[in-house]
Short mmCIF file of N, CA, C and O in Angstrom, two decimals:
data_model
loop_
_atom_site.label_atom_id
_atom_site.label_comp_id
_atom_site.label_asym_id
_atom_site.label_seq_id
_atom_site.Cartn_x
_atom_site.Cartn_y
_atom_site.Cartn_z
N UNK A 1 0.71 -1.21 -0.41
CA UNK A 1 -0.05 0.12 -0.01
C UNK A 1 0.38 1.13 -0.30
O UNK A 1 0.68 2.21 -0.90
N UNK A 2 1.88 1.20 0.95
CA UNK A 2 3.05 2.56 1.05
C UNK A 2 3.44 2.45 -0.23
O UNK A 2 3.59 3.69 -0.74
N UNK A 3 3.89 1.59 -1.03
CA UNK A 3 4.87 1.56 -2.31
C UNK A 3 3.61 2.08 -3.47
O UNK A 3 3.86 3.06 -4.79
N UNK A 4 2.38 1.62 -3.36
CA UNK A 4 1.38 2.35 -4.41
C UNK A 4 1.18 3.81 -4.23
O UNK A 4 0.97 4.78 -5.14
N UNK A 5 0.93 4.63 -2.71
CA UNK A 5 0.96 5.68 -2.28
C UNK A 5 2.31 6.41 -2.81
O UNK A 5 1.92 7.60 -3.48
N UNK A 6 3.22 5.94 -2.72
CA UNK A 6 4.19 6.43 -3.30
C UNK A 6 4.66 6.58 -4.96
O UNK A 6 5.06 7.64 -5.34
N UNK A 7 4.18 5.73 -5.38
CA UNK A 7 4.05 5.63 -7.12
C UNK A 7 2.64 7.16 -7.43
O UNK A 7 3.34 7.54 -8.31
N UNK A 8 1.96 6.83 -7.03
CA UNK A 8 0.63 7.72 -7.11
C UNK A 8 1.44 8.99 -6.97
O UNK A 8 1.26 10.45 -7.41
N UNK A 9 2.11 9.64 -5.88
CA UNK A 9 2.70 10.82 -5.75
C UNK A 9 4.07 11.14 -6.31
O UNK A 9 3.92 12.22 -7.25
N UNK A 10 4.64 10.11 -6.81
CA UNK A 10 5.40 10.29 -7.72
C UNK A 10 4.87 10.63 -9.07
O UNK A 10 5.38 11.83 -10.03
N UNK A 11 3.99 10.33 -9.39
CA UNK A 11 3.08 10.28 -10.40
C UNK A 11 2.43 11.84 -10.58
O UNK A 11 2.77 13.01 -12.01
N UNK A 12 1.79 12.32 -9.66
CA UNK A 12 1.20 13.68 -9.76
C UNK A 12 2.41 14.71 -9.85
O UNK A 12 2.30 15.77 -10.28
N UNK A 13 3.46 14.62 -8.81
CA UNK A 13 4.81 15.38 -8.73
C UNK A 13 5.52 15.41 -10.49
O UNK A 13 5.26 16.26 -10.96
N UNK A 14 5.38 14.30 -10.80
CA UNK A 14 6.05 14.58 -12.52
C UNK A 14 4.84 15.25 -13.00
O UNK A 14 5.58 16.38 -14.00
N UNK A 15 3.34 15.50 -13.02
CA UNK A 15 3.07 15.75 -13.91
C UNK A 15 3.21 17.44 -13.76
O UNK A 15 2.74 18.34 -15.05
N UNK A 16 2.77 17.67 -12.60
CA UNK A 16 2.97 19.19 -12.17
C UNK A 16 4.77 19.63 -12.49
O UNK A 16 4.20 21.00 -13.25
N UNK A 17 5.21 19.03 -12.61
CA UNK A 17 6.82 19.64 -12.89
C UNK A 17 6.89 19.94 -14.34
O UNK A 17 7.23 20.45 -14.91
N UNK A 18 5.99 18.81 -14.91
CA UNK A 18 6.25 18.71 -16.65
C UNK A 18 4.92 19.97 -17.18
O UNK A 18 5.35 20.85 -18.27
N UNK A 19 4.23 20.07 -16.64
CA UNK A 19 2.60 21.20 -16.68
C UNK A 19 3.52 22.47 -16.47
O UNK A 19 2.99 23.53 -17.22
N UNK A 20 4.05 22.57 -15.72
CA UNK A 20 4.66 23.91 -15.33
C UNK A 20 5.01 24.51 -16.80
O UNK A 20 5.05 25.67 -16.91
N UNK A 21 6.34 24.65 -17.06
CA UNK A 21 7.48 24.89 -17.99
C UNK A 21 6.43 24.79 -19.55
O UNK A 21 5.95 25.91 -19.99
N UNK A 22 5.48 24.05 -19.04
CA UNK A 22 4.47 24.53 -20.56
C UNK A 22 3.42 25.97 -20.44
O UNK A 22 2.92 26.52 -21.36
N UNK A 23 3.09 25.64 -19.56
CA UNK A 23 2.12 27.31 -19.04
C UNK A 23 3.19 28.37 -19.23
O UNK A 23 2.63 29.64 -19.78
N UNK A 24 4.37 28.18 -18.44
CA UNK A 24 5.20 29.34 -18.60
C UNK A 24 5.63 29.67 -20.07
O UNK A 24 5.83 31.00 -20.80
N UNK A 25 5.59 28.63 -21.11
CA UNK A 25 6.05 28.95 -22.71
C UNK A 25 5.07 29.36 -23.33
O UNK A 25 5.39 29.34 -24.42
N UNK A 26 3.83 29.46 -23.10
CA UNK A 26 2.90 29.92 -23.77
C UNK A 26 2.70 31.25 -24.54
O UNK A 26 2.42 31.29 -25.15
N UNK A 27 3.29 32.06 -23.46
CA UNK A 27 3.38 33.11 -24.61
C UNK A 27 2.80 34.01 -24.43
O UNK A 27 1.64 33.87 -23.55
N UNK A 28 2.77 35.37 -24.70
CA UNK A 28 1.90 36.58 -24.07
C UNK A 28 0.26 36.46 -24.67
O UNK A 28 0.48 35.61 -25.74
N UNK A 29 -0.46 36.86 -24.50
CA UNK A 29 -1.90 36.33 -24.86
C UNK A 29 -2.52 37.39 -26.42
O UNK A 29 -3.13 37.39 -26.54
N UNK A 30 -1.47 38.39 -26.18
CA UNK A 30 -1.87 39.06 -27.33
C UNK A 30 -0.27 39.56 -28.12
O UNK A 30 0.60 39.33 -27.53
N UNK A 31 -0.32 39.81 -29.23
CA UNK A 31 0.28 40.35 -30.31
C UNK A 31 0.43 41.48 -30.86
O UNK A 31 -0.75 41.99 -30.84
N UNK A 32 1.67 42.37 -30.54
CA UNK A 32 1.70 44.07 -30.76
C UNK A 32 1.99 44.17 -31.80
O UNK A 32 3.58 43.95 -31.92
N UNK A 33 1.59 44.93 -32.82
CA UNK A 33 2.31 45.32 -33.87
C UNK A 33 1.88 46.79 -34.51
O UNK A 33 0.63 46.98 -34.33
N UNK A 34 2.92 47.51 -34.97
CA UNK A 34 2.90 48.76 -35.88
C UNK A 34 2.70 48.62 -37.37
O UNK A 34 3.55 48.12 -37.79
N UNK A 35 1.80 48.91 -37.94
CA UNK A 35 1.82 48.89 -39.15
C UNK A 35 1.23 50.33 -40.03
O UNK A 35 1.16 50.93 -39.23
N UNK A 36 1.14 50.35 -41.36
CA UNK A 36 1.32 51.33 -41.85
C UNK A 36 1.95 52.88 -41.41
O UNK A 36 1.65 53.79 -41.48
N UNK A 37 3.32 52.08 -41.18
CA UNK A 37 4.45 53.32 -40.73
C UNK A 37 4.80 53.98 -42.21
O UNK A 37 5.39 53.29 -43.11
N UNK A 38 4.90 55.28 -42.22
CA UNK A 38 5.21 56.05 -43.21
C UNK A 38 6.45 56.12 -43.84
O UNK A 38 7.62 55.91 -44.56
N UNK A 39 7.47 55.79 -42.37
CA UNK A 39 8.84 56.13 -42.18
C UNK A 39 9.28 56.10 -40.90
O UNK A 39 8.65 55.89 -39.76
N UNK A 40 10.11 56.79 -40.50
CA UNK A 40 10.97 56.91 -39.39
C UNK A 40 10.50 57.95 -38.50
O UNK A 40 9.21 58.74 -39.20
N UNK A 41 10.46 58.21 -37.68
CA UNK A 41 10.03 59.38 -36.76
C UNK A 41 11.14 60.24 -36.39
O UNK A 41 12.41 60.09 -36.92
N UNK A 42 10.29 61.44 -36.80
CA UNK A 42 11.31 62.87 -36.71
C UNK A 42 10.94 63.82 -35.63
O UNK A 42 9.85 63.98 -35.60
N UNK A 43 12.10 64.19 -35.13
CA UNK A 43 11.62 65.27 -33.77
C UNK A 43 10.65 66.33 -34.68
O UNK A 43 10.93 67.17 -35.08
N UNK A 44 9.80 66.39 -33.23
CA UNK A 44 8.28 67.29 -33.26
C UNK A 44 8.17 67.28 -34.29
O UNK A 44 6.78 67.95 -34.63
N UNK A 45 7.22 66.38 -34.95
CA UNK A 45 6.80 65.82 -36.33
C UNK A 45 5.78 64.96 -35.79
O UNK A 45 6.09 63.75 -35.43
N UNK A 46 4.61 64.60 -36.15
CA UNK A 46 3.64 63.59 -35.90
C UNK A 46 3.85 62.54 -36.64
O UNK A 46 4.40 62.77 -37.64
N UNK A 47 4.04 61.72 -35.81
CA UNK A 47 4.27 59.89 -36.60
C UNK A 47 3.23 59.21 -36.26
O UNK A 47 2.24 59.23 -35.52
N UNK A 48 2.42 58.57 -37.69
CA UNK A 48 1.71 58.44 -37.72
C UNK A 48 1.55 56.65 -37.94
O UNK A 48 2.05 56.27 -39.23
N UNK A 49 0.82 55.74 -37.50
CA UNK A 49 0.79 54.34 -37.85
C UNK A 49 -0.42 54.03 -37.22
O UNK A 49 -1.55 54.79 -36.54
N UNK A 50 -0.62 52.59 -37.27
CA UNK A 50 -1.81 51.93 -37.13
C UNK A 50 -1.41 50.69 -35.80
O UNK A 50 -0.68 50.26 -36.39
N UNK A 51 -2.10 50.74 -34.71
CA UNK A 51 -1.74 49.77 -33.85
C UNK A 51 -2.59 49.07 -33.94
O UNK A 51 -3.65 48.54 -33.93
N UNK A 52 -1.87 47.38 -34.19
CA UNK A 52 -2.74 46.45 -34.69
C UNK A 52 -2.24 45.04 -33.51
O UNK A 52 -1.36 44.89 -33.06
N UNK A 53 -3.79 44.85 -32.71
CA UNK A 53 -3.34 43.89 -31.91
C UNK A 53 -4.07 42.80 -32.03
O UNK A 53 -5.35 42.60 -32.77
N UNK A 54 -3.76 41.69 -31.71
CA UNK A 54 -4.15 40.39 -32.24
C UNK A 54 -4.51 39.58 -31.04
O UNK A 54 -2.86 39.14 -30.37
N UNK A 55 -5.38 38.87 -30.71
CA UNK A 55 -5.43 38.17 -29.65
C UNK A 55 -5.00 36.44 -29.79
O UNK A 55 -5.52 35.94 -30.84
N UNK A 56 -4.06 36.13 -29.18
CA UNK A 56 -3.61 34.31 -29.23
C UNK A 56 -4.51 33.83 -28.49
O UNK A 56 -4.50 32.17 -29.00
N UNK A 57 -4.97 34.17 -27.59
CA UNK A 57 -6.35 33.46 -26.83
C UNK A 57 -7.37 34.35 -26.45
O UNK A 57 -7.46 35.63 -26.49
N UNK A 58 -8.58 33.72 -26.04
CA UNK A 58 -9.43 34.66 -25.72
C UNK A 58 -9.36 35.55 -24.56
O UNK A 58 -8.50 35.13 -23.54
N UNK A 59 -9.42 36.90 -24.69
CA UNK A 59 -8.66 37.79 -23.42
C UNK A 59 -9.78 39.18 -23.55
O UNK A 59 -10.50 39.03 -24.38
N UNK A 60 -9.84 39.34 -22.33
CA UNK A 60 -10.48 40.96 -21.89
C UNK A 60 -9.59 41.80 -22.18
O UNK A 60 -8.58 42.10 -21.88
N UNK A 61 -9.56 42.67 -23.08
CA UNK A 61 -8.67 44.08 -23.58
C UNK A 61 -9.19 45.22 -23.07
O UNK A 61 -10.21 45.65 -23.45
N UNK A 62 -8.27 45.53 -21.97
CA UNK A 62 -8.41 46.30 -21.10
C UNK A 62 -8.15 47.68 -21.38
O UNK A 62 -9.16 48.83 -20.87
N UNK A 63 -7.17 48.26 -21.86
CA UNK A 63 -6.60 49.30 -22.12
C UNK A 63 -5.13 49.50 -22.97
O UNK A 63 -4.63 48.45 -23.35
N UNK A 64 -5.31 50.30 -24.01
CA UNK A 64 -3.62 50.34 -24.80
C UNK A 64 -3.39 51.73 -24.33
O UNK A 64 -3.98 52.93 -24.45
N UNK A 65 -2.08 51.70 -24.49
CA UNK A 65 -1.35 53.01 -24.19
C UNK A 65 -0.06 53.29 -24.57
O UNK A 65 0.49 52.27 -25.25
N UNK A 66 0.26 54.57 -24.97
CA UNK A 66 1.95 54.35 -25.42
C UNK A 66 2.70 55.28 -23.78
O UNK A 66 1.74 56.09 -23.46
N UNK A 67 4.13 54.37 -24.17
CA UNK A 67 5.07 55.29 -23.36
C UNK A 67 6.11 55.02 -23.50
O UNK A 67 6.49 54.73 -24.74
N UNK A 68 7.07 56.40 -23.15
CA UNK A 68 8.25 56.50 -23.77
C UNK A 68 9.06 57.93 -23.58
O UNK A 68 7.91 58.64 -23.50
N UNK A 69 9.97 57.89 -23.06
CA UNK A 69 10.81 59.16 -23.07
C UNK A 69 10.63 59.89 -23.71
O UNK A 69 10.85 59.89 -24.98
N UNK A 70 10.10 61.20 -23.46
CA UNK A 70 9.82 62.17 -24.74
C UNK A 70 8.87 62.26 -25.85
O UNK A 70 8.73 62.54 -27.09
N UNK A 71 7.75 61.18 -25.53
CA UNK A 71 6.95 60.68 -26.71
C UNK A 71 5.24 61.52 -25.82
O UNK A 71 5.34 61.58 -25.07
N UNK A 72 4.94 61.79 -26.79
CA UNK A 72 3.41 62.80 -26.28
C UNK A 72 2.46 61.82 -27.38
O UNK A 72 2.42 62.11 -28.69
N UNK A 73 1.58 61.40 -26.61
CA UNK A 73 0.48 60.70 -27.67
C UNK A 73 -0.27 61.81 -27.98
O UNK A 73 -0.90 62.21 -26.88
N UNK A 74 -1.03 61.99 -29.61
CA UNK A 74 -1.64 62.96 -29.64
C UNK A 74 -3.23 62.22 -30.02
O UNK A 74 -3.73 62.66 -30.10
N UNK A 75 -2.83 61.06 -30.51
CA UNK A 75 -4.23 60.08 -31.22
C UNK A 75 -4.07 58.83 -30.75
O UNK A 75 -2.92 58.07 -30.88
N UNK A 76 -4.96 57.94 -30.16
CA UNK A 76 -5.39 56.86 -29.59
C UNK A 76 -6.10 56.76 -28.60
O UNK A 76 -6.31 56.84 -27.53
N UNK A 77 -7.28 56.04 -29.59
CA UNK A 77 -8.66 55.71 -28.65
C UNK A 77 -8.99 54.52 -28.62
O UNK A 77 -9.72 54.19 -29.59
N UNK A 78 -8.46 53.93 -27.89
CA UNK A 78 -9.15 52.61 -27.85
C UNK A 78 -10.57 52.19 -27.60
O UNK A 78 -11.24 53.38 -26.61
N UNK A 79 -10.92 51.42 -27.96
CA UNK A 79 -12.38 51.49 -27.13
C UNK A 79 -12.91 50.88 -25.82
O UNK A 79 -11.70 50.52 -25.36
N UNK A 80 -13.84 51.36 -25.11
CA UNK A 80 -13.97 50.36 -24.22
C UNK A 80 -13.43 49.06 -23.86
O UNK A 80 -13.65 48.68 -24.80
N UNK A 81 -13.39 48.18 -22.25
CA UNK A 81 -12.83 47.31 -22.43
C UNK A 81 -13.80 46.20 -23.39
O UNK A 81 -15.23 46.49 -23.15
N UNK A 82 -13.19 45.17 -23.73
CA UNK A 82 -13.99 44.32 -24.54
C UNK A 82 -13.24 43.10 -24.96
O UNK A 82 -11.92 42.72 -24.81
N UNK A 83 -14.14 42.10 -25.04
CA UNK A 83 -13.87 40.69 -25.58
C UNK A 83 -13.04 40.40 -26.64
O UNK A 83 -13.43 40.89 -27.52
N UNK A 84 -12.22 39.99 -26.82
CA UNK A 84 -11.46 39.51 -27.90
C UNK A 84 -11.37 37.86 -28.28
O UNK A 84 -11.11 37.05 -26.84
N UNK A 85 -11.96 37.49 -29.19
CA UNK A 85 -11.77 36.21 -29.45
C UNK A 85 -10.07 35.50 -30.15
O UNK A 85 -9.74 36.26 -30.49
N UNK A 86 -10.06 34.29 -29.82
CA UNK A 86 -8.68 33.94 -30.37
C UNK A 86 -8.47 34.15 -32.03
O UNK A 86 -9.38 33.57 -32.17
N UNK A 87 -7.37 34.78 -32.07
CA UNK A 87 -7.28 35.13 -33.56
C UNK A 87 -7.89 36.67 -34.17
O UNK A 87 -7.67 37.02 -35.28
N UNK A 88 -8.83 36.94 -33.26
CA UNK A 88 -9.00 38.25 -33.70
C UNK A 88 -8.32 39.56 -33.42
O UNK A 88 -7.81 40.03 -32.63
N UNK A 89 -8.53 40.48 -34.76
CA UNK A 89 -7.58 41.46 -34.56
C UNK A 89 -8.40 43.03 -34.43
O UNK A 89 -9.58 42.82 -34.78
N UNK A 90 -7.55 43.87 -34.05
CA UNK A 90 -8.41 45.46 -33.88
C UNK A 90 -7.48 46.15 -34.05
O UNK A 90 -6.28 46.14 -33.82
N UNK A 91 -7.37 47.18 -34.72
CA UNK A 91 -6.60 48.37 -35.23
C UNK A 91 -7.02 49.77 -34.87
O UNK A 91 -8.07 50.04 -34.99
N UNK A 92 -6.05 49.92 -34.01
CA UNK A 92 -6.20 51.78 -33.84
C UNK A 92 -5.26 52.59 -34.29
O UNK A 92 -4.18 52.43 -34.12
N UNK A 93 -6.00 53.98 -34.71
CA UNK A 93 -4.90 54.79 -35.20
C UNK A 93 -4.29 55.51 -34.37
O UNK A 93 -4.70 55.40 -33.05
N UNK A 94 -2.89 55.60 -34.36
CA UNK A 94 -1.89 56.47 -33.84
C UNK A 94 -1.62 57.43 -34.31
O UNK A 94 -0.76 57.22 -35.09
N UNK A 95 -1.46 58.41 -33.25
CA UNK A 95 -0.51 59.71 -33.51
C UNK A 95 0.30 60.22 -32.75
O UNK A 95 -0.22 60.22 -31.35
N UNK A 96 2.03 59.85 -32.63
CA UNK A 96 2.71 60.27 -31.34
C UNK A 96 3.59 61.64 -31.71
O UNK A 96 4.13 61.45 -33.24
N UNK A 97 4.06 61.91 -31.29
CA UNK A 97 4.92 63.25 -31.23
C UNK A 97 6.46 62.94 -30.42
O UNK A 97 5.94 62.88 -29.31
N UNK A 98 7.58 62.98 -31.15
CA UNK A 98 8.78 62.63 -30.43
C UNK A 98 9.47 63.73 -30.03
O UNK A 98 9.53 64.45 -31.26
N UNK A 99 10.04 63.81 -29.12
CA UNK A 99 11.17 65.09 -28.84
C UNK A 99 12.15 64.51 -29.38
O UNK A 99 13.37 65.41 -30.18
N UNK A 100 12.47 63.13 -28.94
CA UNK A 100 14.12 62.70 -29.31
C UNK A 100 13.62 61.21 -30.11
O UNK A 100 13.29 60.30 -29.46
N UNK A 101 13.45 61.37 -31.44
CA UNK A 101 12.80 59.81 -31.97
C UNK A 101 14.17 59.01 -31.57
O UNK A 101 13.83 57.50 -32.10
N UNK A 102 15.03 58.96 -30.94
CA UNK A 102 16.40 57.88 -31.21
C UNK A 102 15.55 57.38 -29.78
O UNK A 102 16.25 56.14 -29.22
N UNK A 103 14.42 57.68 -29.18
CA UNK A 103 14.24 57.37 -27.32
C UNK A 103 12.93 56.03 -28.06
O UNK A 103 12.15 56.52 -29.06
N UNK A 104 13.20 54.63 -27.29
CA UNK A 104 11.93 54.01 -28.09
C UNK A 104 10.66 54.31 -27.62
O UNK A 104 10.27 55.07 -26.80
N UNK A 105 9.56 54.09 -28.54
CA UNK A 105 8.11 54.29 -27.92
C UNK A 105 7.18 52.84 -27.62
O UNK A 105 7.72 51.47 -28.46
N UNK A 106 7.09 52.75 -26.82
CA UNK A 106 6.16 51.48 -26.19
C UNK A 106 5.02 51.54 -25.90
O UNK A 106 4.27 52.42 -25.66
N UNK A 107 4.60 50.69 -26.56
CA UNK A 107 2.74 50.31 -26.47
C UNK A 107 2.36 49.16 -25.28
O UNK A 107 2.91 48.04 -25.25
N UNK A 108 1.75 49.46 -24.35
CA UNK A 108 1.26 48.71 -23.62
C UNK A 108 -0.25 48.34 -23.72
O UNK A 108 -1.28 49.23 -23.82
N UNK A 109 -0.77 47.47 -23.74
CA UNK A 109 -2.09 46.69 -23.78
C UNK A 109 -2.18 46.12 -22.44
O UNK A 109 -1.95 44.94 -22.05
N UNK A 110 -3.04 46.08 -21.43
CA UNK A 110 -3.68 45.62 -20.79
C UNK A 110 -4.58 44.37 -21.24
O UNK A 110 -5.63 44.89 -21.57
N UNK A 111 -4.50 43.08 -20.55
CA UNK A 111 -5.31 42.41 -21.07
C UNK A 111 -5.67 41.06 -19.58
O UNK A 111 -4.36 40.75 -18.92
N UNK A 112 -6.93 41.38 -19.80
CA UNK A 112 -7.03 40.54 -18.27
C UNK A 112 -6.51 41.21 -17.02
O UNK A 112 -5.88 40.27 -16.11
N UNK A 113 -6.43 42.81 -17.06
CA UNK A 113 -5.28 43.15 -15.86
C UNK A 113 -4.33 43.12 -15.95
O UNK A 113 -3.81 43.06 -14.83
N UNK A 114 -3.63 42.88 -16.72
CA UNK A 114 -1.98 41.55 -17.09
C UNK A 114 -1.70 42.79 -18.35
O UNK A 114 -1.64 42.45 -19.22
N UNK A 115 -0.31 43.34 -17.97
CA UNK A 115 0.40 44.31 -19.08
C UNK A 115 1.12 43.88 -19.79
O UNK A 115 1.99 42.26 -19.18
N UNK A 116 0.99 43.80 -20.91
CA UNK A 116 1.85 43.21 -22.18
C UNK A 116 2.10 44.30 -23.03
O UNK A 116 1.31 45.15 -23.32
N UNK A 117 3.41 44.20 -23.32
CA UNK A 117 4.34 45.18 -24.14
C UNK A 117 5.03 45.33 -25.40
O UNK A 117 5.55 44.09 -25.27
N UNK A 118 5.22 46.13 -26.28
CA UNK A 118 6.37 45.86 -27.07
C UNK A 118 6.86 47.37 -26.95
O UNK A 118 5.98 48.26 -27.51
N UNK A 119 8.35 47.23 -27.55
CA UNK A 119 9.10 48.02 -27.73
C UNK A 119 9.22 48.56 -29.00
O UNK A 119 9.87 47.36 -29.91
N UNK A 120 8.98 49.73 -29.50
CA UNK A 120 9.60 50.01 -31.22
C UNK A 120 10.76 51.04 -31.08
O UNK A 120 10.55 52.23 -30.52
N UNK A 121 11.98 50.81 -32.19
CA UNK A 121 12.88 51.68 -32.38
C UNK A 121 12.32 52.31 -33.19
O UNK A 121 12.69 51.44 -34.29
N UNK A 122 11.80 53.49 -33.32
CA UNK A 122 11.43 54.15 -34.63
C UNK A 122 12.29 55.64 -35.33
O UNK A 122 12.25 56.22 -35.71
N UNK A 123 13.17 55.16 -34.73
CA UNK A 123 14.38 56.26 -35.20
C UNK A 123 14.86 55.70 -36.28
O UNK A 123 15.07 55.30 -36.93
N UNK A 124 15.83 57.15 -37.15
CA UNK A 124 15.62 57.18 -38.82
C UNK A 124 17.23 56.26 -39.41
O UNK A 124 16.82 54.92 -39.94
N UNK A 125 18.03 55.90 -37.98
CA UNK A 125 18.81 54.51 -37.91
C UNK A 125 18.41 53.60 -38.47
O UNK A 125 18.64 52.52 -38.84
N UNK A 126 17.38 53.14 -37.12
CA UNK A 126 16.96 52.24 -37.07
C UNK A 126 15.82 51.53 -38.27
O UNK A 126 16.14 50.09 -38.97
N UNK A 127 15.22 52.51 -38.74
CA UNK A 127 14.95 52.53 -39.90
C UNK A 127 15.35 52.05 -41.44
O UNK A 127 14.88 51.06 -42.14
N UNK A 128 16.20 52.46 -41.36
CA UNK A 128 17.35 52.25 -42.28
C UNK A 128 18.00 51.16 -42.24
O UNK A 128 18.33 51.10 -43.78
N UNK A 129 18.18 50.68 -41.11
CA UNK A 129 18.47 49.65 -41.14
C UNK A 129 17.76 48.09 -41.47
O UNK A 129 17.96 47.03 -41.42
N UNK A 130 16.26 48.73 -41.73
CA UNK A 130 15.02 47.82 -41.96
C UNK A 130 14.71 46.91 -41.06
O UNK A 130 14.77 45.76 -41.14
N UNK A 131 15.21 47.04 -39.50
CA UNK A 131 15.28 46.15 -38.32
C UNK A 131 13.54 46.21 -37.93
O UNK A 131 12.90 47.60 -38.01
N UNK A 132 13.06 44.97 -37.62
CA UNK A 132 11.82 45.12 -37.03
C UNK A 132 11.74 45.42 -35.45
O UNK A 132 12.90 45.70 -35.21
N UNK A 133 10.59 45.66 -34.84
CA UNK A 133 10.53 46.08 -33.23
C UNK A 133 10.82 45.17 -32.34
O UNK A 133 10.97 43.89 -33.22
N UNK A 134 11.10 45.05 -31.05
CA UNK A 134 11.21 43.72 -30.65
C UNK A 134 10.04 42.91 -30.37
O UNK A 134 8.93 43.14 -30.93
N UNK A 135 9.68 42.02 -29.74
CA UNK A 135 9.08 40.96 -29.43
C UNK A 135 8.04 41.51 -28.49
O UNK A 135 8.27 42.01 -27.21
N UNK A 136 6.72 41.17 -28.51
CA UNK A 136 5.98 41.21 -27.69
C UNK A 136 6.10 40.70 -26.10
O UNK A 136 6.11 39.46 -26.93
N UNK A 137 6.12 40.86 -25.16
CA UNK A 137 6.64 40.24 -23.48
C UNK A 137 5.16 40.97 -22.95
O UNK A 137 4.61 41.62 -22.78
N UNK A 138 5.24 39.44 -21.81
CA UNK A 138 4.57 40.05 -20.59
C UNK A 138 5.28 40.71 -20.07
O UNK A 138 6.34 40.56 -19.50
N UNK A 139 4.72 41.77 -19.35
CA UNK A 139 5.33 43.07 -18.48
C UNK A 139 6.16 42.30 -17.25
O UNK A 139 7.46 42.19 -16.70
N UNK A 140 5.58 41.34 -16.61
CA UNK A 140 5.72 40.87 -15.56
C UNK A 140 7.30 39.74 -15.57
O UNK A 140 7.99 39.59 -14.95
N UNK A 141 7.09 39.57 -16.96
CA UNK A 141 8.20 38.45 -17.07
C UNK A 141 9.65 39.14 -17.47
O UNK A 141 10.63 38.60 -18.03
N UNK A 142 9.13 40.42 -18.04
CA UNK A 142 10.32 41.19 -18.60
C UNK A 142 11.35 42.04 -17.71
O UNK A 142 10.85 41.92 -16.54
N UNK A 143 12.26 41.94 -18.63
CA UNK A 143 14.00 42.88 -17.58
C UNK A 143 13.34 43.99 -17.02
O UNK A 143 12.45 44.90 -17.53
N UNK A 144 13.55 44.40 -15.77
CA UNK A 144 13.57 45.44 -15.26
C UNK A 144 13.75 46.77 -16.08
O UNK A 144 15.12 46.74 -16.74
N UNK A 145 13.32 48.30 -16.59
CA UNK A 145 14.05 48.77 -17.61
C UNK A 145 14.35 50.16 -16.32
O UNK A 145 13.69 50.75 -15.53
N UNK A 146 15.47 50.81 -16.87
CA UNK A 146 16.00 51.86 -16.60
C UNK A 146 15.37 53.42 -17.15
O UNK A 146 15.18 53.20 -18.03
N UNK A 147 14.81 54.23 -16.19
CA UNK A 147 14.30 55.25 -16.74
C UNK A 147 15.31 56.24 -16.79
O UNK A 147 16.35 55.96 -16.49
N UNK A 148 15.14 57.09 -18.34
CA UNK A 148 15.88 57.91 -19.17
C UNK A 148 15.86 59.26 -19.01
O UNK A 148 14.77 59.69 -18.73
#
């Protein structure tokens, strides 16, 4: 009987240890992209693009905002909180002005009250090199950022 209990406990422990990495590697619940970008950001000039948010799983989209040292958002009007089905996308017009386009712009999306962000380098040098933006990530798992 003791041997049966030990085997059952080992099986349960093995399942728990196996399931934890799978849940942790599932990735962010949404993908964040900037589309319809005409070119790099220029100091003092409006930068216009479209924020595209795609749900990877069913989520409640609570909030969308822009952050970044020296960036001022002049247009971003997300709808009130709403449910998104997996695979569903929403597009939001964005207009922001950078005092220094060398500073990154961060799009933060709150889903089910969990922040997810993507950092975009919209500088002329980055644009000339034709590099993409950073990866979408859950903020809780992201490394700490220093303020500039």
